[in-house]
PDB file of C-alpha atoms in Angstrom:
ATOM      1  CA  UNK C   1      -9.583  13.323-153.512  1.00 97.00           C
ATOM      2  CA  UNK C   2      -6.431  11.717-154.742  1.00 98.00           C
ATOM      3  CA  UNK C   3      -5.606   8.174-153.914  1.00 98.00           C
ATOM      4  CA  UNK C   4      -1.546   7.169-154.168  1.00 98.00           C
ATOM      5  CA  UNK C   5      -1.697   3.248-153.815  1.00 97.00           C
ATOM      6  CA  UNK C   6       1.324   1.660-152.258  1.00 96.00           C
ATOM      7  CA  UNK C   7       2.387   0.152-155.407  1.00 95.00           C
ATOM      8  CA  UNK C   8       2.967   3.693-156.932  1.00 96.00           C
ATOM      9  CA  UNK C   9       5.264   5.067-154.281  1.00 96.00           C
ATOM     10  CA  UNK C  10       8.420   3.518-154.749  1.00 96.00           C
ATOM     11  CA  UNK C  11       8.534   5.144-158.164  1.00 95.00           C
ATOM     12  CA  UNK C  12       7.703   8.797-156.714  1.00 95.00           C
ATOM     13  CA  UNK C  13       9.379   9.255-153.328  1.00 94.00           C
ATOM     14  CA  UNK C  14      13.222   9.514-152.927  1.00 94.00           C
ATOM     15  CA  UNK C  15      15.316   9.279-149.694  1.00 94.00           C
ATOM     16  CA  UNK C  16      16.345  13.076-150.127  1.00 95.00           C
ATOM     17  CA  UNK C  17      12.557  14.012-150.479  1.00 94.00           C
ATOM     18  CA  UNK C  18      11.628  12.216-147.134  1.00 96.00           C
ATOM     19  CA  UNK C  19      14.948  13.641-145.403  1.00 97.00           C
ATOM     20  CA  UNK C  20      13.690  17.154-146.227  1.00 96.00           C
ATOM     21  CA  UNK C  21      10.274  16.850-145.244  1.00 95.00           C
ATOM     22  CA  UNK C  22      11.193  15.353-141.919  1.00 96.00           C
ATOM     23  CA  UNK C  23      13.808  17.904-141.304  1.00 97.00           C
ATOM     24  CA  UNK C  24      11.476  20.612-142.067  1.00 95.00           C
ATOM     25  CA  UNK C  25       8.774  18.987-139.585  1.00 95.00           C
ATOM     26  CA  UNK C  26      11.370  18.555-136.596  1.00 96.00           C
ATOM     27  CA  UNK C  27      12.062  22.527-137.229  1.00 95.00           C
ATOM     28  CA  UNK C  28       8.263  23.349-137.276  1.00 95.00           C
ATOM     29  CA  UNK C  29       7.431  21.367-134.108  1.00 94.00           C
ATOM     30  CA  UNK C  30      10.115  22.970-132.192  1.00 94.00           C
ATOM     31  CA  UNK C  31       9.205  26.506-133.524  1.00 94.00           C
ATOM     32  CA  UNK C  32       5.738  25.794-132.448  1.00 94.00           C
ATOM     33  CA  UNK C  33       4.208  26.292-135.888  1.00 95.00           C
ATOM     34  CA  UNK C  34       3.014  22.656-135.767  1.00 95.00           C
ATOM     35  CA  UNK C  35       1.624  20.217-133.154  1.00 92.00           C
ATOM     36  CA  UNK C  36       1.282  16.844-132.740  1.00 90.00           C
ATOM     37  CA  UNK C  37      -2.198  14.771-131.539  1.00 92.00           C
ATOM     38  CA  UNK C  38      -1.959  12.357-129.080  1.00 89.00           C
ATOM     39  CA  UNK C  39      -1.273   8.881-130.200  1.00 88.00           C
ATOM     40  CA  UNK C  40      -3.398   6.016-129.826  1.00 92.00           C
ATOM     41  CA  UNK C  41      -1.976   2.585-129.798  1.00 89.00           C
ATOM     42  CA  UNK C  42      -3.435  -0.433-128.598  1.00 91.00           C
ATOM     43  CA  UNK C  43      -3.323  -4.247-128.869  1.00 93.00           C
ATOM     44  CA  UNK C  44      -6.552  -5.297-130.585  1.00 96.00           C
ATOM     45  CA  UNK C  45      -6.596  -8.770-128.964  1.00 97.00           C
ATOM     46  CA  UNK C  46      -6.358 -10.456-132.367  1.00 97.00           C
ATOM     47  CA  UNK C  47      -3.343 -11.581-134.230  1.00 94.00           C
ATOM     48  CA  UNK C  48      -1.039 -10.300-131.544  1.00 94.00           C
ATOM     49  CA  UNK C  49      -1.431  -6.918-133.398  1.00 95.00           C
ATOM     50  CA  UNK C  50      -0.903  -3.366-132.221  1.00 92.00           C
ATOM     51  CA  UNK C  51      -3.063  -1.021-133.969  1.00 95.00           C
ATOM     52  CA  UNK C  52      -3.494   2.846-133.717  1.00 94.00           C
ATOM     53  CA  UNK C  53      -3.382   6.343-135.177  1.00 95.00           C
ATOM     54  CA  UNK C  54      -1.028   9.160-135.314  1.00 93.00           C
ATOM     55  CA  UNK C  55      -1.980  12.839-136.468  1.00 94.00           C
ATOM     56  CA  UNK C  56      -1.218  16.462-136.347  1.00 96.00           C
ATOM     57  CA  UNK C  57      -1.235  19.850-137.818  1.00 97.00           C
ATOM     58  CA  UNK C  58       1.640  21.859-139.591  1.00 96.00           C
ATOM     59  CA  UNK C  59       0.518  25.137-139.910  1.00 94.00           C
ATOM     60  CA  UNK C  60       3.811  26.127-141.926  1.00 90.00           C
ATOM     61  CA  UNK C  61       3.390  23.293-144.207  1.00 91.00           C
ATOM     62  CA  UNK C  62      -0.485  23.175-144.078  1.00 95.00           C
ATOM     63  CA  UNK C  63      -0.368  19.279-143.553  1.00 95.00           C
ATOM     64  CA  UNK C  64      -3.585  18.052-141.560  1.00 98.00           C
ATOM     65  CA  UNK C  65      -4.311  14.403-141.032  1.00 98.00           C
ATOM     66  CA  UNK C  66      -3.337  11.102-139.559  1.00 97.00           C
ATOM     67  CA  UNK C  67      -1.883   7.723-140.330  1.00 97.00           C
ATOM     68  CA  UNK C  68      -3.721   4.474-139.235  1.00 97.00           C
ATOM     69  CA  UNK C  69      -1.929   1.258-138.942  1.00 95.00           C
ATOM     70  CA  UNK C  70       0.201  -0.705-136.688  1.00 93.00           C
ATOM     71  CA  UNK C  71       2.268  -3.762-136.061  1.00 90.00           C
ATOM     72  CA  UNK C  72       0.901  -7.570-137.294  1.00 94.00           C
ATOM     73  CA  UNK C  73       3.920  -9.880-135.989  1.00 91.00           C
ATOM     74  CA  UNK C  74       2.742 -12.933-138.145  1.00 93.00           C
ATOM     75  CA  UNK C  75       2.524 -11.072-141.550  1.00 92.00           C
ATOM     76  CA  UNK C  76       5.708 -12.522-142.562  1.00 82.00           C
ATOM     77  CA  UNK C  77       4.212 -15.909-142.817  1.00 85.00           C
ATOM     78  CA  UNK C  78       1.807 -14.553-145.282  1.00 83.00           C
ATOM     79  CA  UNK C  79       3.126 -14.057-148.591  1.00 77.00           C
ATOM     80  CA  UNK C  80       4.040 -10.586-149.880  1.00 78.00           C
ATOM     81  CA  UNK C  81       3.238  -9.058-146.642  1.00 89.00           C
ATOM     82  CA  UNK C  82       5.454  -6.878-143.948  1.00 90.00           C
ATOM     83  CA  UNK C  83       4.682  -6.957-140.427  1.00 90.00           C
ATOM     84  CA  UNK C  84       3.935  -3.010-140.517  1.00 89.00           C
ATOM     85  CA  UNK C  85       0.895  -1.950-142.146  1.00 95.00           C
ATOM     86  CA  UNK C  86      -0.563   1.579-142.327  1.00 96.00           C
ATOM     87  CA  UNK C  87      -2.311   4.120-144.589  1.00 98.00           C
ATOM     88  CA  UNK C  88      -2.123   7.722-144.384  1.00 98.00           C
ATOM     89  CA  UNK C  89      -4.997  10.303-144.952  1.00 98.00           C
ATOM     90  CA  UNK C  90      -4.712  14.123-145.675  1.00 98.00           C
ATOM     91  CA  UNK C  91      -7.531  16.539-145.235  1.00 98.00           C
ATOM     92  CA  UNK C  92      -7.935  20.339-146.724  1.00 97.00           C
ATOM     93  CA  UNK C  93      -6.879  22.212-143.318  1.00 97.00           C
ATOM     94  CA  UNK C  94      -9.322  25.446-144.884  1.00 97.00           C
ATOM     95  CA  UNK C  95     -12.370  23.067-145.183  1.00 98.00           C
ATOM     96  CA  UNK C  96     -12.007  19.686-143.346  1.00 97.00           C
ATOM     97  CA  UNK C  97     -12.612  17.807-146.497  1.00 97.00           C
ATOM     98  CA  UNK C  98     -10.722  14.542-147.225  1.00 97.00           C
ATOM     99  CA  UNK C  99      -7.930  15.496-149.803  1.00 98.00           C
ATOM    100  CA  UNK C 100      -6.006  12.275-149.971  1.00 98.00           C
ATOM    101  CA  UNK C 101      -5.281   8.664-149.208  1.00 98.00           C
ATOM    102  CA  UNK C 102      -1.889   7.289-149.460  1.00 98.00           C
ATOM    103  CA  UNK C 103      -0.180   3.868-149.052  1.00 97.00           C
ATOM    104  CA  UNK C 104       1.882   4.359-145.943  1.00 97.00           C
ATOM    105  CA  UNK C 105       4.170   1.116-145.762  1.00 95.00           C
ATOM    106  CA  UNK C 106       7.149   2.402-147.755  1.00 96.00           C
ATOM    107  CA  UNK C 107       6.316   6.000-146.792  1.00 96.00           C
ATOM    108  CA  UNK C 108       6.925   4.882-142.928  1.00 94.00           C
ATOM    109  CA  UNK C 109      10.075   2.924-143.797  1.00 94.00           C
ATOM    110  CA  UNK C 110      11.517   5.914-145.449  1.00 96.00           C
ATOM    111  CA  UNK C 111      10.432   8.648-142.974  1.00 96.00           C
ATOM    112  CA  UNK C 112      11.318   6.714-140.112  1.00 96.00           C
ATOM    113  CA  UNK C 113      15.051   6.161-141.744  1.00 97.00           C
ATOM    114  CA  UNK C 114      15.265   9.912-142.537  1.00 97.00           C
ATOM    115  CA  UNK C 115      14.272  10.802-138.858  1.00 98.00           C
ATOM    116  CA  UNK C 116      17.273   9.083-137.637  1.00 98.00           C
ATOM    117  CA  UNK C 117      19.398  10.182-140.785  1.00 98.00           C
ATOM    118  CA  UNK C 118      18.310  13.940-139.487  1.00 98.00           C
ATOM    119  CA  UNK C 119      19.554  13.387-136.006  1.00 98.00           C
ATOM    120  CA  UNK C 120      23.052  11.665-137.439  1.00 98.00           C
ATOM    121  CA  UNK C 121      23.595  14.831-139.543  1.00 98.00           C
ATOM    122  CA  UNK C 122      22.900  17.330-136.753  1.00 98.00           C
ATOM    123  CA  UNK C 123      24.272  15.512-133.743  1.00 98.00           C
ATOM    124  CA  UNK C 124      27.046  13.141-134.757  1.00 98.00           C
ATOM    125  CA  UNK C 125      30.643  14.009-134.859  1.00 98.00           C
ATOM    126  CA  UNK C 126      31.544  15.424-138.287  1.00 97.00           C
ATOM    127  CA  UNK C 127      34.664  12.788-138.251  1.00 98.00           C
ATOM    128  CA  UNK C 128      32.152   9.756-137.413  1.00 98.00           C
ATOM    129  CA  UNK C 129      33.837   6.811-139.438  1.00 98.00           C
ATOM    130  CA  UNK C 130      32.007   3.567-138.324  1.00 98.00           C
ATOM    131  CA  UNK C 131      28.470   3.057-138.451  1.00 98.00           C
ATOM    132  CA  UNK C 132      26.940   0.561-135.986  1.00 98.00           C
ATOM    133  CA  UNK C 133      23.688  -1.310-136.763  1.00 98.00           C
ATOM    134  CA  UNK C 134      21.579  -3.058-133.659  1.00 98.00           C
ATOM    135  CA  UNK C 135      18.914  -5.069-135.451  1.00 98.00           C
ATOM    136  CA  UNK C 136      18.509  -6.418-138.964  1.00 97.00           C
ATOM    137  CA  UNK C 137      14.702  -6.538-139.695  1.00 92.00           C
ATOM    138  CA  UNK C 138      12.934  -4.919-142.737  1.00 88.00           C
ATOM    139  CA  UNK C 139      13.495  -1.472-141.456  1.00 94.00           C
ATOM    140  CA  UNK C 140      16.999  -1.591-140.839  1.00 97.00           C
ATOM    141  CA  UNK C 141      17.921  -1.687-144.309  1.00 97.00           C
ATOM    142  CA  UNK C 142      16.446   1.692-144.814  1.00 97.00           C
ATOM    143  CA  UNK C 143      18.163   2.990-141.817  1.00 98.00           C
ATOM    144  CA  UNK C 144      21.547   2.106-142.930  1.00 98.00           C
ATOM    145  CA  UNK C 145      21.056   3.414-146.721  1.00 98.00           C
ATOM    146  CA  UNK C 146      19.766   6.612-145.318  1.00 98.00           C
ATOM    147  CA  UNK C 147      22.360   6.859-142.566  1.00 98.00           C
ATOM    148  CA  UNK C 148      25.654   6.275-145.113  1.00 98.00           C
ATOM    149  CA  UNK C 149      24.521   9.364-146.700  1.00 97.00           C
ATOM    150  CA  UNK C 150      25.141  11.881-143.657  1.00 98.00           C
ATOM    151  CA  UNK C 151      28.766  11.147-143.689  1.00 98.00           C
ATOM    152  CA  UNK C 152      31.731   9.672-144.895  1.00 98.00           C
ATOM    153  CA  UNK C 153      31.585   6.162-143.221  1.00 98.00           C
ATOM    154  CA  UNK C 154      34.501   3.855-143.764  1.00 98.00           C
ATOM    155  CA  UNK C 155      33.056   0.775-142.094  1.00 98.00           C
ATOM    156  CA  UNK C 156      29.648  -0.764-140.975  1.00 98.00           C
ATOM    157  CA  UNK C 157      29.240  -2.947-137.813  1.00 98.00           C
ATOM    158  CA  UNK C 158      26.429  -5.033-137.092  1.00 98.00           C
ATOM    159  CA  UNK C 159      24.658  -7.113-134.371  1.00 98.00           C
ATOM    160  CA  UNK C 160      21.178  -9.284-134.306  1.00 98.00           C
ATOM    161  CA  UNK C 161      19.941 -11.870-132.436  1.00 96.00           C
ATOM    162  CA  UNK C 162      19.818 -13.979-135.583  1.00 95.00           C
ATOM    163  CA  UNK C 163      23.028 -13.569-137.341  1.00 96.00           C
ATOM    164  CA  UNK C 164      21.647 -14.524-140.719  1.00 96.00           C
ATOM    165  CA  UNK C 165      19.746 -11.557-141.090  1.00 96.00           C
ATOM    166  CA  UNK C 166      22.633  -9.465-141.041  1.00 98.00           C
ATOM    167  CA  UNK C 167      23.207 -10.418-144.877  1.00 98.00           C
ATOM    168  CA  UNK C 168      20.802  -7.700-145.782  1.00 97.00           C
ATOM    169  CA  UNK C 169      22.721  -5.169-143.918  1.00 98.00           C
ATOM    170  CA  UNK C 170      26.094  -6.664-145.591  1.00 98.00           C
ATOM    171  CA  UNK C 171      24.489  -6.291-148.992  1.00 98.00           C
ATOM    172  CA  UNK C 172      23.428  -2.830-148.386  1.00 98.00           C
ATOM    173  CA  UNK C 173      27.058  -1.818-147.132  1.00 98.00           C
ATOM    174  CA  UNK C 174      28.500  -3.635-150.163  1.00 98.00           C
ATOM    175  CA  UNK C 175      26.262  -1.333-152.513  1.00 97.00           C
ATOM    176  CA  UNK C 176      27.774   1.832-150.841  1.00 97.00           C
ATOM    177  CA  UNK C 177      31.136   0.554-151.097  1.00 98.00           C
ATOM    178  CA  UNK C 178      31.769   0.240-147.640  1.00 98.00           C
ATOM    179  CA  UNK C 179      33.014  -2.990-145.639  1.00 98.00           C
ATOM    180  CA  UNK C 180      30.596  -4.903-143.318  1.00 98.00           C
ATOM    181  CA  UNK C 181      31.463  -6.821-139.965  1.00 98.00           C
ATOM    182  CA  UNK C 182      29.130  -8.836-138.087  1.00 98.00           C
ATOM    183  CA  UNK C 183      30.175  -8.265-134.276  1.00 98.00           C
ATOM    184  CA  UNK C 184      29.079  -8.941-130.688  1.00 98.00           C
ATOM    185  CA  UNK C 185      27.234  -6.109-128.671  1.00 98.00           C
ATOM    186  CA  UNK C 186      30.523  -5.651-126.813  1.00 98.00           C
ATOM    187  CA  UNK C 187      31.971  -4.945-130.235  1.00 98.00           C
ATOM    188  CA  UNK C 188      29.670  -2.027-130.741  1.00 98.00           C
ATOM    189  CA  UNK C 189      32.066   0.234-128.958  1.00 98.00           C
ATOM    190  CA  UNK C 190      33.850   0.577-131.963  1.00 98.00           C
ATOM    191  CA  UNK C 191      30.975   2.475-133.485  1.00 98.00           C
ATOM    192  CA  UNK C 192      30.917   6.131-133.760  1.00 98.00           C
ATOM    193  CA  UNK C 193      26.982   6.223-134.612  1.00 98.00           C
ATOM    194  CA  UNK C 194      24.712   3.378-133.608  1.00 98.00           C
ATOM    195  CA  UNK C 195      21.350   2.724-134.790  1.00 98.00           C
ATOM    196  CA  UNK C 196      18.984   0.580-132.846  1.00 98.00           C
ATOM    197  CA  UNK C 197      15.721  -0.452-134.906  1.00 97.00           C
ATOM    198  CA  UNK C 198      14.222  -3.518-132.920  1.00 96.00           C
ATOM    199  CA  UNK C 199      10.644  -4.137-131.431  1.00 89.00           C
ATOM    200  CA  UNK C 200      12.018  -5.437-127.977  1.00 94.00           C
ATOM    201  CA  UNK C 201      10.224  -4.896-124.405  1.00 95.00           C
ATOM    202  CA  UNK C 202      13.430  -5.739-122.503  1.00 96.00           C
ATOM    203  CA  UNK C 203      17.062  -3.717-123.137  1.00 97.00           C
ATOM    204  CA  UNK C 204      19.348  -5.182-125.754  1.00 97.00           C
ATOM    205  CA  UNK C 205      22.272  -2.705-124.878  1.00 98.00           C
ATOM    206  CA  UNK C 206      23.236  -0.119-122.557  1.00 98.00           C
ATOM    207  CA  UNK C 207      26.000   2.306-121.633  1.00 98.00           C
ATOM    208  CA  UNK C 208      28.863  -0.461-121.599  1.00 98.00           C
ATOM    209  CA  UNK C 209      28.307  -0.877-125.475  1.00 98.00           C
ATOM    210  CA  UNK C 210      28.607   2.708-126.672  1.00 98.00           C
ATOM    211  CA  UNK C 211      31.766   4.517-126.354  1.00 98.00           C
ATOM    212  CA  UNK C 212      32.232   8.248-125.626  1.00 98.00           C
ATOM    213  CA  UNK C 213      31.327  10.523-128.374  1.00 98.00           C
ATOM    214  CA  UNK C 214      28.957   8.189-130.086  1.00 98.00           C
ATOM    215  CA  UNK C 215      25.664   9.261-131.425  1.00 98.00           C
ATOM    216  CA  UNK C 216      22.907   6.972-130.871  1.00 98.00           C
ATOM    217  CA  UNK C 217      19.607   6.773-132.672  1.00 98.00           C
ATOM    218  CA  UNK C 218      17.118   4.565-130.778  1.00 98.00           C
ATOM    219  CA  UNK C 219      14.360   4.301-133.657  1.00 98.00           C
ATOM    220  CA  UNK C 220      12.310   0.991-132.352  1.00 95.00           C
ATOM    221  CA  UNK C 221      10.698   2.378-129.235  1.00 94.00           C
ATOM    222  CA  UNK C 222       7.156   3.819-130.067  1.00 90.00           C
ATOM    223  CA  UNK C 223       4.649   2.195-127.426  1.00 88.00           C
ATOM    224  CA  UNK C 224       4.181   1.957-123.712  1.00 92.00           C
ATOM    225  CA  UNK C 225       6.663  -0.743-122.378  1.00 95.00           C
ATOM    226  CA  UNK C 226       8.979  -1.012-125.134  1.00 96.00           C
ATOM    227  CA  UNK C 227      12.690  -0.261-124.460  1.00 98.00           C
ATOM    228  CA  UNK C 228      15.722  -0.831-126.275  1.00 98.00           C
ATOM    229  CA  UNK C 229      18.481   0.555-124.396  1.00 98.00           C
ATOM    230  CA  UNK C 230      19.266   0.402-120.533  1.00 98.00           C
ATOM    231  CA  UNK C 231      18.254   3.618-118.338  1.00 98.00           C
ATOM    232  CA  UNK C 232      21.821   3.745-117.547  1.00 98.00           C
ATOM    233  CA  UNK C 233      22.258   5.101-121.248  1.00 98.00           C
ATOM    234  CA  UNK C 234      19.769   7.261-120.893  1.00 98.00           C
ATOM    235  CA  UNK C 235      21.016   8.798-118.054  1.00 98.00           C
ATOM    236  CA  UNK C 236      24.624   9.021-119.222  1.00 98.00           C
ATOM    237  CA  UNK C 237      23.575  10.422-122.690  1.00 98.00           C
ATOM    238  CA  UNK C 238      22.499  14.074-123.649  1.00 98.00           C
ATOM    239  CA  UNK C 239      19.163  12.938-125.058  1.00 98.00           C
ATOM    240  CA  UNK C 240      17.158  14.620-127.971  1.00 98.00           C
ATOM    241  CA  UNK C 241      13.815  13.601-129.491  1.00 98.00           C
ATOM    242  CA  UNK C 242      11.213  14.494-132.120  1.00 96.00           C
ATOM    243  CA  UNK C 243       8.348  15.226-129.292  1.00 94.00           C
ATOM    244  CA  UNK C 244       9.144  15.425-125.871  1.00 95.00           C
ATOM    245  CA  UNK C 245       5.416  14.397-124.740  1.00 93.00           C
ATOM    246  CA  UNK C 246       5.962  11.018-126.739  1.00 94.00           C
ATOM    247  CA  UNK C 247       9.548  10.522-125.553  1.00 97.00           C
ATOM    248  CA  UNK C 248       8.571  10.479-121.763  1.00 97.00           C
ATOM    249  CA  UNK C 249       5.414   8.462-122.238  1.00 96.00           C
ATOM    250  CA  UNK C 250       6.025   6.185-125.089  1.00 94.00           C
ATOM    251  CA  UNK C 251       9.768   6.622-126.376  1.00 96.00           C
ATOM    252  CA  UNK C 252      12.959   5.265-125.248  1.00 97.00           C
ATOM    253  CA  UNK C 253      12.994   7.798-122.157  1.00 98.00           C
ATOM    254  CA  UNK C 254       9.908   6.487-120.771  1.00 98.00           C
ATOM    255  CA  UNK C 255      11.730   4.241-118.329  1.00 98.00           C
ATOM    256  CA  UNK C 256      14.246   6.511-117.077  1.00 98.00           C
ATOM    257  CA  UNK C 257      11.614   9.099-116.552  1.00 97.00           C
ATOM    258  CA  UNK C 258       9.497   6.769-114.618  1.00 97.00           C
ATOM    259  CA  UNK C 259      12.257   5.822-112.445  1.00 97.00           C
ATOM    260  CA  UNK C 260      13.258   9.385-111.701  1.00 97.00           C
ATOM    261  CA  UNK C 261      16.565   8.845-113.383  1.00 98.00           C
ATOM    262  CA  UNK C 262      15.978  11.720-115.917  1.00 97.00           C
ATOM    263  CA  UNK C 263      14.118  14.884-115.764  1.00 97.00           C
ATOM    264  CA  UNK C 264      11.784  15.876-118.619  1.00 97.00           C
ATOM    265  CA  UNK C 265      13.738  19.213-118.952  1.00 96.00           C
ATOM    266  CA  UNK C 266      16.869  17.246-119.525  1.00 97.00           C
ATOM    267  CA  UNK C 267      15.275  16.165-123.038  1.00 98.00           C
ATOM    268  CA  UNK C 268      15.542  18.622-125.866  1.00 98.00           C
ATOM    269  CA  UNK C 269      13.831  18.339-129.271  1.00 97.00           C
ATOM    270  CA  UNK C 270      15.829  18.057-132.307  1.00 98.00           C
ATOM    271  CA  UNK C 271      14.180  20.833-133.940  1.00 97.00           C
ATOM    272  CA  UNK C 272      15.739  23.266-131.403  1.00 98.00           C
ATOM    273  CA  UNK C 273      18.962  22.281-132.760  1.00 98.00           C
ATOM    274  CA  UNK C 274      17.851  22.664-136.501  1.00 98.00           C
ATOM    275  CA  UNK C 275      16.697  26.017-135.577  1.00 97.00           C
ATOM    276  CA  UNK C 276      19.734  27.177-133.778  1.00 97.00           C
ATOM    277  CA  UNK C 277      18.114  27.509-130.471  1.00 97.00           C
ATOM    278  CA  UNK C 278      20.076  24.714-128.968  1.00 97.00           C
ATOM    279  CA  UNK C 279      23.820  23.804-129.670  1.00 97.00           C
ATOM    280  CA  UNK C 280      23.415  19.999-130.108  1.00 97.00           C
ATOM    281  CA  UNK C 281      26.596  18.359-129.504  1.00 98.00           C
ATOM    282  CA  UNK C 282      29.159  20.339-127.179  1.00 97.00           C
ATOM    283  CA  UNK C 283      32.151  18.186-127.276  1.00 98.00           C
ATOM    284  CA  UNK C 284      33.666  15.199-129.183  1.00 97.00           C
ATOM    285  CA  UNK C 285      33.421  13.039-125.864  1.00 98.00           C
ATOM    286  CA  UNK C 286      29.993  13.603-125.430  1.00 98.00           C
ATOM    287  CA  UNK C 287      27.263  10.806-125.938  1.00 98.00           C
ATOM    288  CA  UNK C 288      24.271  12.004-127.536  1.00 98.00           C
ATOM    289  CA  UNK C 289      21.287  10.027-128.096  1.00 98.00           C
ATOM    290  CA  UNK C 290      17.914  10.959-130.211  1.00 98.00           C
ATOM    291  CA  UNK C 291      14.805   8.907-128.950  1.00 98.00           C
ATOM    292  CA  UNK C 292      12.761   8.793-132.310  1.00 97.00           C
ATOM    293  CA  UNK C 293       9.309   8.000-131.354  1.00 95.00           C
ATOM    294  CA  UNK C 294       7.664   8.746-134.600  1.00 91.00           C
ATOM    295  CA  UNK C 295       5.368  11.732-135.021  1.00 91.00           C
ATOM    296  CA  UNK C 296       2.383  11.688-137.091  1.00 92.00           C
ATOM    297  CA  UNK C 297       3.430  14.930-138.846  1.00 94.00           C
ATOM    298  CA  UNK C 298       6.632  13.468-140.373  1.00 94.00           C
ATOM    299  CA  UNK C 299       3.948  10.947-141.957  1.00 96.00           C
ATOM    300  CA  UNK C 300       1.648  13.841-143.283  1.00 97.00           C
ATOM    301  CA  UNK C 301       4.542  16.073-144.532  1.00 95.00           C
ATOM    302  CA  UNK C 302       6.006  12.882-146.628  1.00 96.00           C
ATOM    303  CA  UNK C 303       2.287  12.003-147.894  1.00 97.00           C
ATOM    304  CA  UNK C 304       1.932  15.488-148.862  1.00 96.00           C
ATOM    305  CA  UNK C 305       5.133  15.336-151.056  1.00 95.00           C
ATOM    306  CA  UNK C 306       3.971  12.161-152.615  1.00 96.00           C
ATOM    307  CA  UNK C 307       0.510  13.483-153.323  1.00 97.00           C
ATOM    308  CA  UNK C 308       2.237  16.485-155.364  1.00 95.00           C
ATOM    309  CA  UNK C 309       4.515  14.590-156.982  1.00 95.00           C
ATOM    310  CA  UNK C 310       1.988  11.665-157.935  1.00 97.00           C
ATOM    311  CA  UNK C 311      -0.269  14.435-159.339  1.00 96.00           C
ATOM    312  CA  UNK C 312       2.552  15.766-161.535  1.00 95.00           C
ATOM    313  CA  UNK C 313       3.328  12.462-162.744  1.00 94.00           C
ATOM    314  CA  UNK C 314      -0.230  11.356-163.242  1.00 94.00           C
ATOM    315  CA  UNK C 315       0.293   8.619-160.939  1.00 95.00           C
ATOM    316  CA  UNK C 316      -2.477   9.630-158.349  1.00 97.00           C
ATOM    317  CA  UNK C 317      -6.034   8.302-158.872  1.00 97.00           C
ATOM    318  CA  UNK C 318      -8.574  11.273-158.622  1.00 97.00           C
ATOM    319  CA  UNK C 319     -12.276  10.234-157.159  1.00 96.00           C
ATOM    320  CA  UNK C 320     -15.177  12.063-156.098  1.00 94.00           C
ATOM    321  CA  UNK C 321     -15.779  11.526-152.629  1.00 89.00           C
TER     322      UNK C 321
END
């Protein structure tokens, strides 16, 4: 088997590679050539941590495996550790033999950012100019970098409960040559595209904060009980997702579904848009919303790309296992 340690991945994985792998997974899921396994995600009763497993099999990309990991909220108090910790394991789909172990932290950040970027590419208005960010944690900078590569944005606006954290987003915008402005949530109505990337269990924003024609990517809800936006926005928007089963049980749509405000058949997989089976956005005034729950197949596809490149570069460690 091959081992690709976390420290090696920054020199191997690019945003372009992550975007391509994730877009192909969306398409395969919708076409029925790949399927996601049920997610296991539980509080472990120690360190306030959430831990679990995501996995699946992509019969087109021939990726089989799982990602193990979760969220340790106190890690920022420990030197050199981020809150999200994970590792990806790949298996040979022909024999079941373990094929690779890949560090999953940077991988997760890049594939999550790629997922929202794919949604922006396929669902946002082509003339979108103002990029809005809700949340400014570790993942937010990855999200903004990927999003800015999809359109010719002229401005970035951002909101965070702790305004000082917005300096990181301002730096990313500056590096891209785009001005940045901190705004109130009411000021988010200026945005043509909004990404929310928080870990909250009570909604931060709703329909009143989103203008007609905006594309919203809700990327923080991946657990039962989490909620970034109000059900009024889910009800008003045309909702797309990575995987419907996850969207209605542990994604942003779970609350509207439970309350009977949104029907399951009113939610569409983004892969259907990529494959041409669904039109996607149908008007410039339509609010589109991507419920990014994070499917294990994304991790596997990106991990497989990492292993292939690491072997080519001589950066993979081969062990007899």
